[in-house]
Each structure stands twice: as structure tokens, then as C-alpha cells.
mmCIF file of C-alpha atoms and ligand atoms in Angstrom:
data_model
loop_
_atom_site.group_PDB
_atom_site.id
_atom_site.type_symbol
_atom_site.label_atom_id
_atom_site.label_comp_id
_atom_site.label_asym_id
_atom_site.label_seq_id
_atom_site.Cartn_x
_atom_site.Cartn_y
_atom_site.Cartn_z
ATOM 1 C CA UNK A 1 43.778 -53.192 169.137
ATOM 2 C CA UNK A 2 44.717 -56.932 169.225
ATOM 3 C CA UNK A 3 48.151 -58.258 169.321
ATOM 4 C CA UNK A 4 48.285 -59.642 165.887
ATOM 5 C CA UNK A 5 47.452 -56.354 164.488
ATOM 6 C CA UNK A 6 50.229 -54.510 166.293
ATOM 7 C CA UNK A 7 52.737 -57.234 165.312
ATOM 8 C CA UNK A 8 51.707 -56.565 161.595
ATOM 9 C CA UNK A 9 51.994 -52.877 162.067
ATOM 10 C CA UNK A 10 55.728 -53.216 163.458
ATOM 11 C CA UNK A 11 56.604 -55.555 160.866
ATOM 12 C CA UNK A 12 55.504 -52.935 158.151
ATOM 13 C CA UNK A 13 57.817 -50.511 160.062
ATOM 14 C CA UNK A 14 60.625 -53.172 160.305
ATOM 15 C CA UNK A 15 60.419 -53.654 156.520
ATOM 16 C CA UNK A 16 60.644 -50.102 156.007
ATOM 17 C CA UNK A 17 63.883 -49.716 158.012
ATOM 18 C CA UNK A 18 65.183 -52.527 156.019
ATOM 19 C CA UNK A 19 64.660 -51.017 152.757
ATOM 20 C CA UNK A 20 66.139 -47.733 154.006
ATOM 21 C CA UNK A 21 69.257 -49.467 155.280
ATOM 22 C CA UNK A 22 69.866 -50.969 151.820
ATOM 23 C CA UNK A 23 68.955 -47.701 149.841
ATOM 24 C CA UNK A 24 71.435 -45.681 152.001
ATOM 25 C CA UNK A 25 74.240 -48.234 151.958
ATOM 26 C CA UNK A 26 73.759 -48.332 148.282
ATOM 27 C CA UNK A 27 74.371 -44.645 147.979
ATOM 28 C CA UNK A 28 77.146 -44.391 150.421
ATOM 29 C CA UNK A 29 79.217 -47.052 148.646
ATOM 30 C CA UNK A 30 78.446 -45.420 145.407
ATOM 31 C CA UNK A 31 79.947 -42.184 146.435
ATOM 32 C CA UNK A 32 83.232 -43.626 147.471
ATOM 33 C CA UNK A 33 85.142 -42.207 150.553
ATOM 34 C CA UNK A 34 84.408 -38.950 151.646
ATOM 35 C CA UNK A 35 82.502 -37.152 154.528
ATOM 36 C CA UNK A 36 79.194 -37.304 153.119
ATOM 37 C CA UNK A 37 79.453 -41.075 152.372
ATOM 38 C CA UNK A 38 80.461 -41.691 156.035
ATOM 39 C CA UNK A 39 77.537 -39.689 157.335
ATOM 40 C CA UNK A 40 75.070 -41.506 155.156
ATOM 41 C CA UNK A 41 76.510 -44.845 156.377
ATOM 42 C CA UNK A 42 76.087 -43.513 159.910
ATOM 43 C CA UNK A 43 72.337 -42.789 159.162
ATOM 44 C CA UNK A 44 72.256 -46.487 157.813
ATOM 45 C CA UNK A 45 73.446 -47.733 161.259
ATOM 46 C CA UNK A 46 70.722 -45.798 163.023
ATOM 47 C CA UNK A 47 68.313 -47.534 160.894
ATOM 48 C CA UNK A 48 69.796 -50.729 161.887
ATOM 49 C CA UNK A 49 69.197 -49.884 165.610
ATOM 50 C CA UNK A 50 65.426 -49.114 164.620
ATOM 51 C CA UNK A 51 65.225 -52.387 163.006
ATOM 52 C CA UNK A 52 66.626 -54.179 166.018
ATOM 53 C CA UNK A 53 64.314 -52.356 168.438
ATOM 54 C CA UNK A 54 61.268 -53.219 166.235
ATOM 55 C CA UNK A 55 62.436 -56.913 165.878
ATOM 56 C CA UNK A 56 62.871 -57.333 169.626
ATOM 57 C CA UNK A 57 59.391 -55.869 170.336
ATOM 58 C CA UNK A 58 57.940 -58.018 167.819
ATOM 59 C CA UNK A 59 59.349 -61.038 169.569
ATOM 60 C CA UNK A 60 58.172 -59.926 172.858
ATOM 61 C CA UNK A 61 54.603 -59.685 171.510
ATOM 62 C CA UNK A 62 54.935 -63.398 170.364
ATOM 63 C CA UNK A 63 55.453 -62.372 166.705
ATOM 64 C CA UNK A 64 58.057 -63.398 164.088
ATOM 65 C CA UNK A 65 60.239 -60.512 162.686
ATOM 66 C CA UNK A 66 59.602 -60.133 158.818
ATOM 67 C CA UNK A 67 62.517 -60.800 156.563
ATOM 68 C CA UNK A 68 61.031 -58.875 153.727
ATOM 69 C CA UNK A 69 62.660 -55.583 152.426
ATOM 70 C CA UNK A 70 60.261 -52.691 152.169
ATOM 71 C CA UNK A 71 60.368 -50.341 149.313
ATOM 72 C CA UNK A 72 63.377 -48.720 147.984
ATOM 73 C CA UNK A 73 63.708 -45.429 145.879
ATOM 74 C CA UNK A 74 66.384 -46.263 143.535
ATOM 75 C CA UNK A 75 65.790 -44.116 140.529
ATOM 76 C CA UNK A 76 67.892 -41.055 139.469
ATOM 77 C CA UNK A 77 71.364 -40.745 138.117
ATOM 78 C CA UNK A 78 73.152 -37.850 140.088
ATOM 79 C CA UNK A 79 73.995 -37.883 143.963
ATOM 80 C CA UNK A 80 71.375 -34.989 144.280
ATOM 81 C CA UNK A 81 68.724 -37.234 142.816
ATOM 82 C CA UNK A 82 69.717 -40.005 145.259
ATOM 83 C CA UNK A 83 69.657 -37.676 148.127
ATOM 84 C CA UNK A 84 66.079 -36.478 147.065
ATOM 85 C CA UNK A 85 65.056 -40.147 146.990
ATOM 86 C CA UNK A 86 66.354 -40.526 150.450
ATOM 87 C CA UNK A 87 64.548 -37.333 151.783
ATOM 88 C CA UNK A 88 61.350 -38.890 150.253
ATOM 89 C CA UNK A 89 61.871 -42.126 151.882
ATOM 90 C CA UNK A 90 62.253 -40.486 155.162
ATOM 91 C CA UNK A 91 59.059 -38.582 154.698
ATOM 92 C CA UNK A 92 57.241 -41.621 154.037
ATOM 93 C CA UNK A 93 58.522 -43.411 157.350
ATOM 94 C CA UNK A 94 57.621 -40.093 159.082
ATOM 95 C CA UNK A 95 54.165 -40.584 157.795
ATOM 96 C CA UNK A 96 53.913 -44.179 158.796
ATOM 97 C CA UNK A 97 55.228 -43.858 162.326
ATOM 98 C CA UNK A 98 52.860 -40.975 162.867
ATOM 99 C CA UNK A 99 50.083 -43.088 161.811
ATOM 100 C CA UNK A 100 51.044 -45.960 163.797
ATOM 101 C CA UNK A 101 51.649 -43.951 166.877
ATOM 102 C CA UNK A 102 48.130 -42.661 166.385
ATOM 103 C CA UNK A 103 46.431 -46.241 166.191
ATOM 104 C CA UNK A 104 48.647 -48.205 168.814
ATOM 105 C CA UNK A 105 47.387 -48.027 172.370
ATOM 106 C CA UNK A 106 50.230 -49.661 174.068
ATOM 107 C CA UNK A 107 52.152 -46.881 175.746
ATOM 108 C CA UNK A 108 55.552 -48.559 175.639
ATOM 109 C CA UNK A 109 55.261 -49.263 171.962
ATOM 110 C CA UNK A 110 54.060 -45.626 171.302
ATOM 111 C CA UNK A 111 57.051 -44.255 173.171
ATOM 112 C CA UNK A 112 59.344 -46.535 170.948
ATOM 113 C CA UNK A 113 57.886 -45.260 167.808
ATOM 114 C CA UNK A 114 57.964 -41.690 169.088
ATOM 115 C CA UNK A 115 61.884 -42.206 169.818
ATOM 116 C CA UNK A 116 62.294 -43.701 166.182
ATOM 117 C CA UNK A 117 60.181 -40.897 164.605
ATOM 118 C CA UNK A 118 62.251 -38.273 166.124
ATOM 119 C CA UNK A 119 65.319 -39.914 164.548
ATOM 120 C CA UNK A 120 63.599 -39.995 161.104
ATOM 121 C CA UNK A 121 62.743 -36.298 161.363
ATOM 122 C CA UNK A 122 66.312 -35.469 162.019
ATOM 123 C CA UNK A 123 67.468 -37.828 159.115
ATOM 124 C CA UNK A 124 65.283 -35.960 156.696
ATOM 125 C CA UNK A 125 66.978 -32.827 157.664
ATOM 126 C CA UNK A 126 70.207 -34.351 157.085
ATOM 127 C CA UNK A 127 69.243 -35.582 153.602
ATOM 128 C CA UNK A 128 67.921 -32.156 152.848
ATOM 129 C CA UNK A 129 71.165 -30.807 153.650
ATOM 130 C CA UNK A 130 72.921 -33.329 151.517
ATOM 131 C CA UNK A 131 70.731 -32.537 148.438
ATOM 132 C CA UNK A 132 72.061 -29.001 148.622
ATOM 133 C CA UNK A 133 75.626 -30.053 149.419
ATOM 134 C CA UNK A 134 75.601 -32.466 146.510
ATOM 135 C CA UNK A 135 74.385 -29.831 144.039
ATOM 136 C CA UNK A 136 76.874 -27.336 145.357
ATOM 137 C CA UNK A 137 80.041 -29.546 145.370
ATOM 138 C CA UNK A 138 78.906 -31.957 142.443
ATOM 139 C CA UNK A 139 79.323 -35.126 144.325
ATOM 140 C CA UNK A 140 79.989 -38.095 141.966
ATOM 141 C CA UNK A 141 78.744 -41.547 141.495
ATOM 142 C CA UNK A 142 82.213 -43.292 141.562
ATOM 143 C CA UNK A 143 81.221 -46.854 140.611
ATOM 144 C CA UNK A 144 82.662 -48.087 137.392
ATOM 145 C CA UNK A 145 81.351 -50.456 134.747
ATOM 146 C CA UNK A 146 83.887 -53.332 135.226
ATOM 147 C CA UNK A 147 81.874 -56.589 135.269
ATOM 148 C CA UNK A 148 84.495 -59.674 134.928
ATOM 149 C CA UNK A 149 85.005 -62.708 136.999
ATOM 150 C CA UNK A 150 86.536 -60.806 140.005
ATOM 151 C CA UNK A 151 83.525 -58.351 140.355
ATOM 152 C CA UNK A 152 81.229 -61.376 140.090
ATOM 153 C CA UNK A 153 83.230 -63.077 142.722
ATOM 154 C CA UNK A 154 83.131 -60.090 145.192
ATOM 155 C CA UNK A 155 79.426 -59.555 144.486
ATOM 156 C CA UNK A 156 78.716 -63.187 145.089
ATOM 157 C CA UNK A 157 80.433 -62.489 148.452
ATOM 158 C CA UNK A 158 78.099 -59.421 149.216
ATOM 159 C CA UNK A 159 75.160 -61.652 148.389
ATOM 160 C CA UNK A 160 76.321 -64.286 150.999
ATOM 161 C CA UNK A 161 77.179 -61.724 153.488
ATOM 162 C CA UNK A 162 73.979 -60.054 153.338
ATOM 163 C CA UNK A 163 72.059 -63.374 153.496
ATOM 164 C CA UNK A 164 73.946 -64.379 156.740
ATOM 165 C CA UNK A 165 73.467 -60.951 158.207
ATOM 166 C CA UNK A 166 69.698 -61.377 158.042
ATOM 167 C CA UNK A 167 69.883 -65.072 159.029
ATOM 168 C CA UNK A 168 72.055 -64.311 162.079
ATOM 169 C CA UNK A 169 69.941 -61.489 163.128
ATOM 170 C CA UNK A 170 66.678 -63.550 162.599
ATOM 171 C CA UNK A 171 68.159 -66.275 164.741
ATOM 172 C CA UNK A 172 69.348 -63.948 167.405
ATOM 173 C CA UNK A 173 65.784 -62.736 167.673
ATOM 174 C CA UNK A 174 64.107 -66.195 167.814
ATOM 175 C CA UNK A 175 66.593 -68.277 169.921
ATOM 176 C CA UNK A 176 65.816 -68.854 173.621
ATOM 177 C CA UNK A 177 69.587 -69.568 174.139
ATOM 178 C CA UNK A 178 71.283 -66.305 175.799
ATOM 179 C CA UNK A 179 74.811 -67.367 174.753
ATOM 180 C CA UNK A 180 73.772 -68.282 171.118
ATOM 181 C CA UNK A 181 72.034 -64.921 170.868
ATOM 182 C CA UNK A 182 74.967 -62.904 171.997
ATOM 183 C CA UNK A 183 77.454 -64.765 169.379
ATOM 184 C CA UNK A 184 74.659 -64.552 166.582
ATOM 185 C CA UNK A 185 74.585 -60.871 167.133
ATOM 186 C CA UNK A 186 78.415 -60.415 167.109
ATOM 187 C CA UNK A 187 78.766 -62.617 164.061
ATOM 188 C CA UNK A 188 76.070 -60.649 162.302
ATOM 189 C CA UNK A 189 77.893 -57.383 163.010
ATOM 190 C CA UNK A 190 81.206 -59.119 161.851
ATOM 191 C CA UNK A 191 79.421 -60.118 158.565
ATOM 192 C CA UNK A 192 78.364 -56.306 158.172
ATOM 193 C CA UNK A 193 81.852 -55.402 158.154
ATOM 194 C CA UNK A 194 82.531 -58.026 155.660
ATOM 195 C CA UNK A 195 79.781 -56.794 153.239
ATOM 196 C CA UNK A 196 81.382 -53.038 153.666
ATOM 197 C CA UNK A 197 84.787 -54.419 152.775
ATOM 198 C CA UNK A 198 83.594 -56.220 149.603
ATOM 199 C CA UNK A 199 81.553 -53.275 148.498
ATOM 200 C CA UNK A 200 84.569 -51.074 149.050
ATOM 201 C CA UNK A 201 86.755 -53.353 147.021
ATOM 202 C CA UNK A 202 84.256 -53.405 144.115
ATOM 203 C CA UNK A 203 84.293 -49.626 144.119
ATOM 204 C CA UNK A 204 88.268 -49.511 144.232
ATOM 205 C CA UNK A 205 88.558 -51.663 141.169
ATOM 206 C CA UNK A 206 85.785 -49.812 139.146
ATOM 207 C CA UNK A 207 82.824 -52.162 139.524
ATOM 208 C CA UNK A 208 79.297 -51.806 140.931
ATOM 209 C CA UNK A 209 78.266 -53.501 144.303
ATOM 210 C CA UNK A 210 74.841 -55.289 144.129
ATOM 211 C CA UNK A 211 73.307 -55.736 147.494
ATOM 212 C CA UNK A 212 70.874 -58.720 147.103
ATOM 213 C CA UNK A 213 70.452 -61.806 149.266
ATOM 214 C CA UNK A 214 69.535 -65.411 148.764
ATOM 215 C CA UNK A 215 67.322 -67.571 150.953
ATOM 216 C CA UNK A 216 67.578 -67.103 154.501
ATOM 217 C CA UNK A 217 67.314 -70.254 156.849
ATOM 218 C CA UNK A 218 64.213 -70.028 159.111
ATOM 219 C CA UNK A 219 64.834 -72.927 161.479
ATOM 220 C CA UNK A 220 63.321 -72.342 164.910
ATOM 221 C CA UNK A 221 65.215 -74.585 167.093
ATOM 222 C CA UNK A 222 68.645 -73.442 168.173
ATOM 223 C CA UNK A 223 70.576 -76.607 167.141
ATOM 224 C CA UNK A 224 68.858 -76.636 163.806
ATOM 225 C CA UNK A 225 69.823 -72.994 163.409
ATOM 226 C CA UNK A 226 73.417 -73.676 164.354
ATOM 227 C CA UNK A 227 73.784 -76.589 161.895
ATOM 228 C CA UNK A 228 72.559 -74.286 159.104
ATOM 229 C CA UNK A 229 74.928 -71.802 160.148
ATOM 230 C CA UNK A 230 78.041 -74.040 160.328
ATOM 231 C CA UNK A 231 77.219 -75.486 156.871
ATOM 232 C CA UNK A 232 76.931 -72.188 155.158
ATOM 233 C CA UNK A 233 80.155 -70.813 156.970
ATOM 234 C CA UNK A 234 82.266 -73.787 155.797
ATOM 235 C CA UNK A 235 80.864 -73.626 152.331
ATOM 236 C CA UNK A 236 81.699 -69.813 152.030
ATOM 237 C CA UNK A 237 85.099 -70.441 153.597
ATOM 238 C CA UNK A 238 85.794 -72.651 150.744
ATOM 239 C CA UNK A 239 84.747 -70.297 148.158
ATOM 240 C CA UNK A 240 86.854 -67.431 149.481
ATOM 241 C CA UNK A 241 89.856 -69.941 149.770
ATOM 242 C CA UNK A 242 89.301 -70.867 145.911
ATOM 243 C CA UNK A 243 88.831 -67.254 144.991
ATOM 244 C CA UNK A 244 92.032 -66.216 146.901
ATOM 245 C CA UNK A 245 93.940 -68.863 145.061
ATOM 246 C CA UNK A 246 92.754 -67.739 141.674
ATOM 247 C CA UNK A 247 93.818 -64.149 142.067
ATOM 248 C CA UNK A 248 97.538 -62.720 141.663
ATOM 249 C CA UNK A 249 96.438 -59.389 143.141
ATOM 250 C CA UNK A 250 98.147 -59.354 146.657
ATOM 251 C CA UNK A 251 95.744 -56.982 148.174
ATOM 252 C CA UNK A 252 92.669 -58.927 146.832
ATOM 253 C CA UNK A 253 94.148 -62.012 147.952
ATOM 254 C CA UNK A 254 94.752 -60.679 151.421
ATOM 255 C CA UNK A 255 91.149 -59.553 151.724
ATOM 256 C CA UNK A 256 89.845 -62.950 150.664
ATOM 257 C CA UNK A 257 91.982 -64.880 153.116
ATOM 258 C CA UNK A 258 91.127 -62.628 155.825
ATOM 259 C CA UNK A 259 87.328 -63.249 155.019
ATOM 260 C CA UNK A 260 88.056 -67.136 154.863
ATOM 261 C CA UNK A 261 89.811 -66.892 158.172
ATOM 262 C CA UNK A 262 86.769 -65.115 159.789
ATOM 263 C CA UNK A 263 84.315 -67.432 158.402
ATOM 264 C CA UNK A 264 86.313 -70.578 159.831
ATOM 265 C CA UNK A 265 86.217 -68.756 163.123
ATOM 266 C CA UNK A 266 82.376 -68.355 162.866
ATOM 267 C CA UNK A 267 82.055 -71.989 162.095
ATOM 268 C CA UNK A 268 84.154 -72.988 165.317
ATOM 269 C CA UNK A 269 82.113 -70.603 167.452
ATOM 270 C CA UNK A 270 78.825 -72.127 166.089
ATOM 271 C CA UNK A 271 80.238 -75.630 166.475
ATOM 272 C CA UNK A 272 81.035 -75.163 170.067
ATOM 273 C CA UNK A 273 77.343 -73.706 170.587
ATOM 274 C CA UNK A 274 76.060 -76.481 168.953
ATOM 275 C CA UNK A 275 77.580 -78.999 171.227
ATOM 276 C CA UNK A 276 76.167 -77.193 174.124
ATOM 277 C CA UNK A 277 72.731 -77.056 172.358
ATOM 278 C CA UNK A 278 72.686 -80.874 171.598
ATOM 279 C CA UNK A 279 73.034 -81.362 175.507
ATOM 280 C CA UNK A 280 69.539 -79.658 175.932
ATOM 281 C CA UNK A 281 67.008 -82.125 174.368
ATOM 282 C CA UNK A 282 64.059 -80.117 172.730
ATOM 283 C CA UNK A 283 66.238 -77.053 171.989
HETATM 284 FE FE1 LIG B 1 64.523 -45.690 160.982
HETATM 285 FE FE1 LIG B 2 81.512 -62.941 156.132
HETATM 286 FE FE1 LIG B 3 80.839 -65.845 158.746
#
């Protein structure tokens, strides 16, 4: 099988992981605090590792990791319905990995996919168990219907955080600058934390988190990537600052100011990296 074909198959797998991460996070947030929500978040984190391995393999093969999100099964109104959807999504991942293991020849890639497959089999068992548990214990959707300006601002924050998570991960795969790669990975993890805080806050004040993203910068030169990142960090820091000034809720203000400070820190880290990158012509 030629390399382009393998890259295309791995990108389909990667898109599937992306869909699974967002489907599971949506479910975990909607269930609020609790043991089951925590376990589901842990499963989403395992899918992030899969996505990471797949993306690195695609880049090693000379490909570009896809930014598309694969299918998500979001129907149903009860937690038991959601868990049933999660079982179904795992089953379709299992089928797909088995198929790809069968048609890819490269032993190293086969081994990686088999490793991921064994996780998906285990996840499916976990979700089977959650279906029963949700039916038994009557786990609830704790989201409310509040949809005022505060909720819109927080969902705007989620949209931003999701966008930069994808952007920094993509850039970390594409850059040839080792230091930038490490920092981009670190900041992406920090932005994931931000997304979680915003979603939890929305749940706390009876709203619904919406996990969607806007356009991701696809620069291929490190200096261009960093310029785009500095730009977006400064812009979002201003927005969080403005929102913090508008609210009289001290806890919400505290959260927004903390986010603002992190974003300013990110902008500073990226500015230092940019100075280094600019010394290297062609990068
Ligand atoms: Fe996975
Ligand atoms: Fe952030
Ligand atoms: Fe940031």
C-alpha cells in the first residue's frame, strides 16, 4: 500500500478520535460532578493520546494531520441514551481499527493501531457498564437553559479555547523547532484546562456548554505560526479582561482574570520563541 493511502487511513482514524473526544467531553460536562463524569473525562483523555500518536505517525510519513472532526452520536435525552451512543461509537472505532490493521502492511503502524484497538475494546466495556449504572442510579443531565450574555461570553471562551487547542496541537506537529514544539504542546494542555473550567462554570450557573471551534491558522513556517498565536492570545486576553470588568460576580471575575493572565503569559512565551525563530532565516 502506498504512503498516501496509509496517511489517508490514519487521518480517518484521527478524525474519529477527535469526534470521540468531543462527544465524551460533552457527556461528562453535562453530567456535572461525580464519579462517572470523571471516568468519562479520563476516557476522553485516552482518546487524546490516541489522536496524538496518530498525528505524529502521519507527520513521520510526510503527511498533514487532518483537523476535521469525525462523526459524533449526539441524539438521546437521558444519560443512559448517551452512554448507549458512546458504546456505539466505540464499536465503530473497533470495526475501523480492525479493518485498517488488516489492510496496512507496515508492522510498526499495525502495532500502534493494535495498541489503540485494545483501549477501544476496554472503553466499550466501560461504557456498557455506564449504561447499566445510569439506568440503575438515574444519572441526570444537569445542564440548565440559561442563555443570557454571561453564558454567551463563556461559550465564546470555549469556542476560542477549542480553536487554539487545535491550532497549537497542529502547529506542534508541523513545526521543526523542538523548543516551539514543546511549548505549543504545553500551552495546548493549558488551553484544555481552560476549556474545562469554562464548561464547569457554565454548568454551575445553569447553562449549556457548546463545544464548537472557529477557523484554525494553518501556517507552516514556525515564525508565521507564532505571529498568529501572539495575535490570538492578545485578542482573547482583551476579551477576558473586558468580560471580567462587566461582571459583579466575584467568582466569575476571578476566573476571567485568571484566564486573562494565562493568555498574556502565553503571548509572552510565544513572543520569546518568535524572536528566536526570526533569527533563523527560512523558518
Ligand atoms: Fe481512541
Ligand atoms: Fe486559554
Ligand atoms: Fe492562551
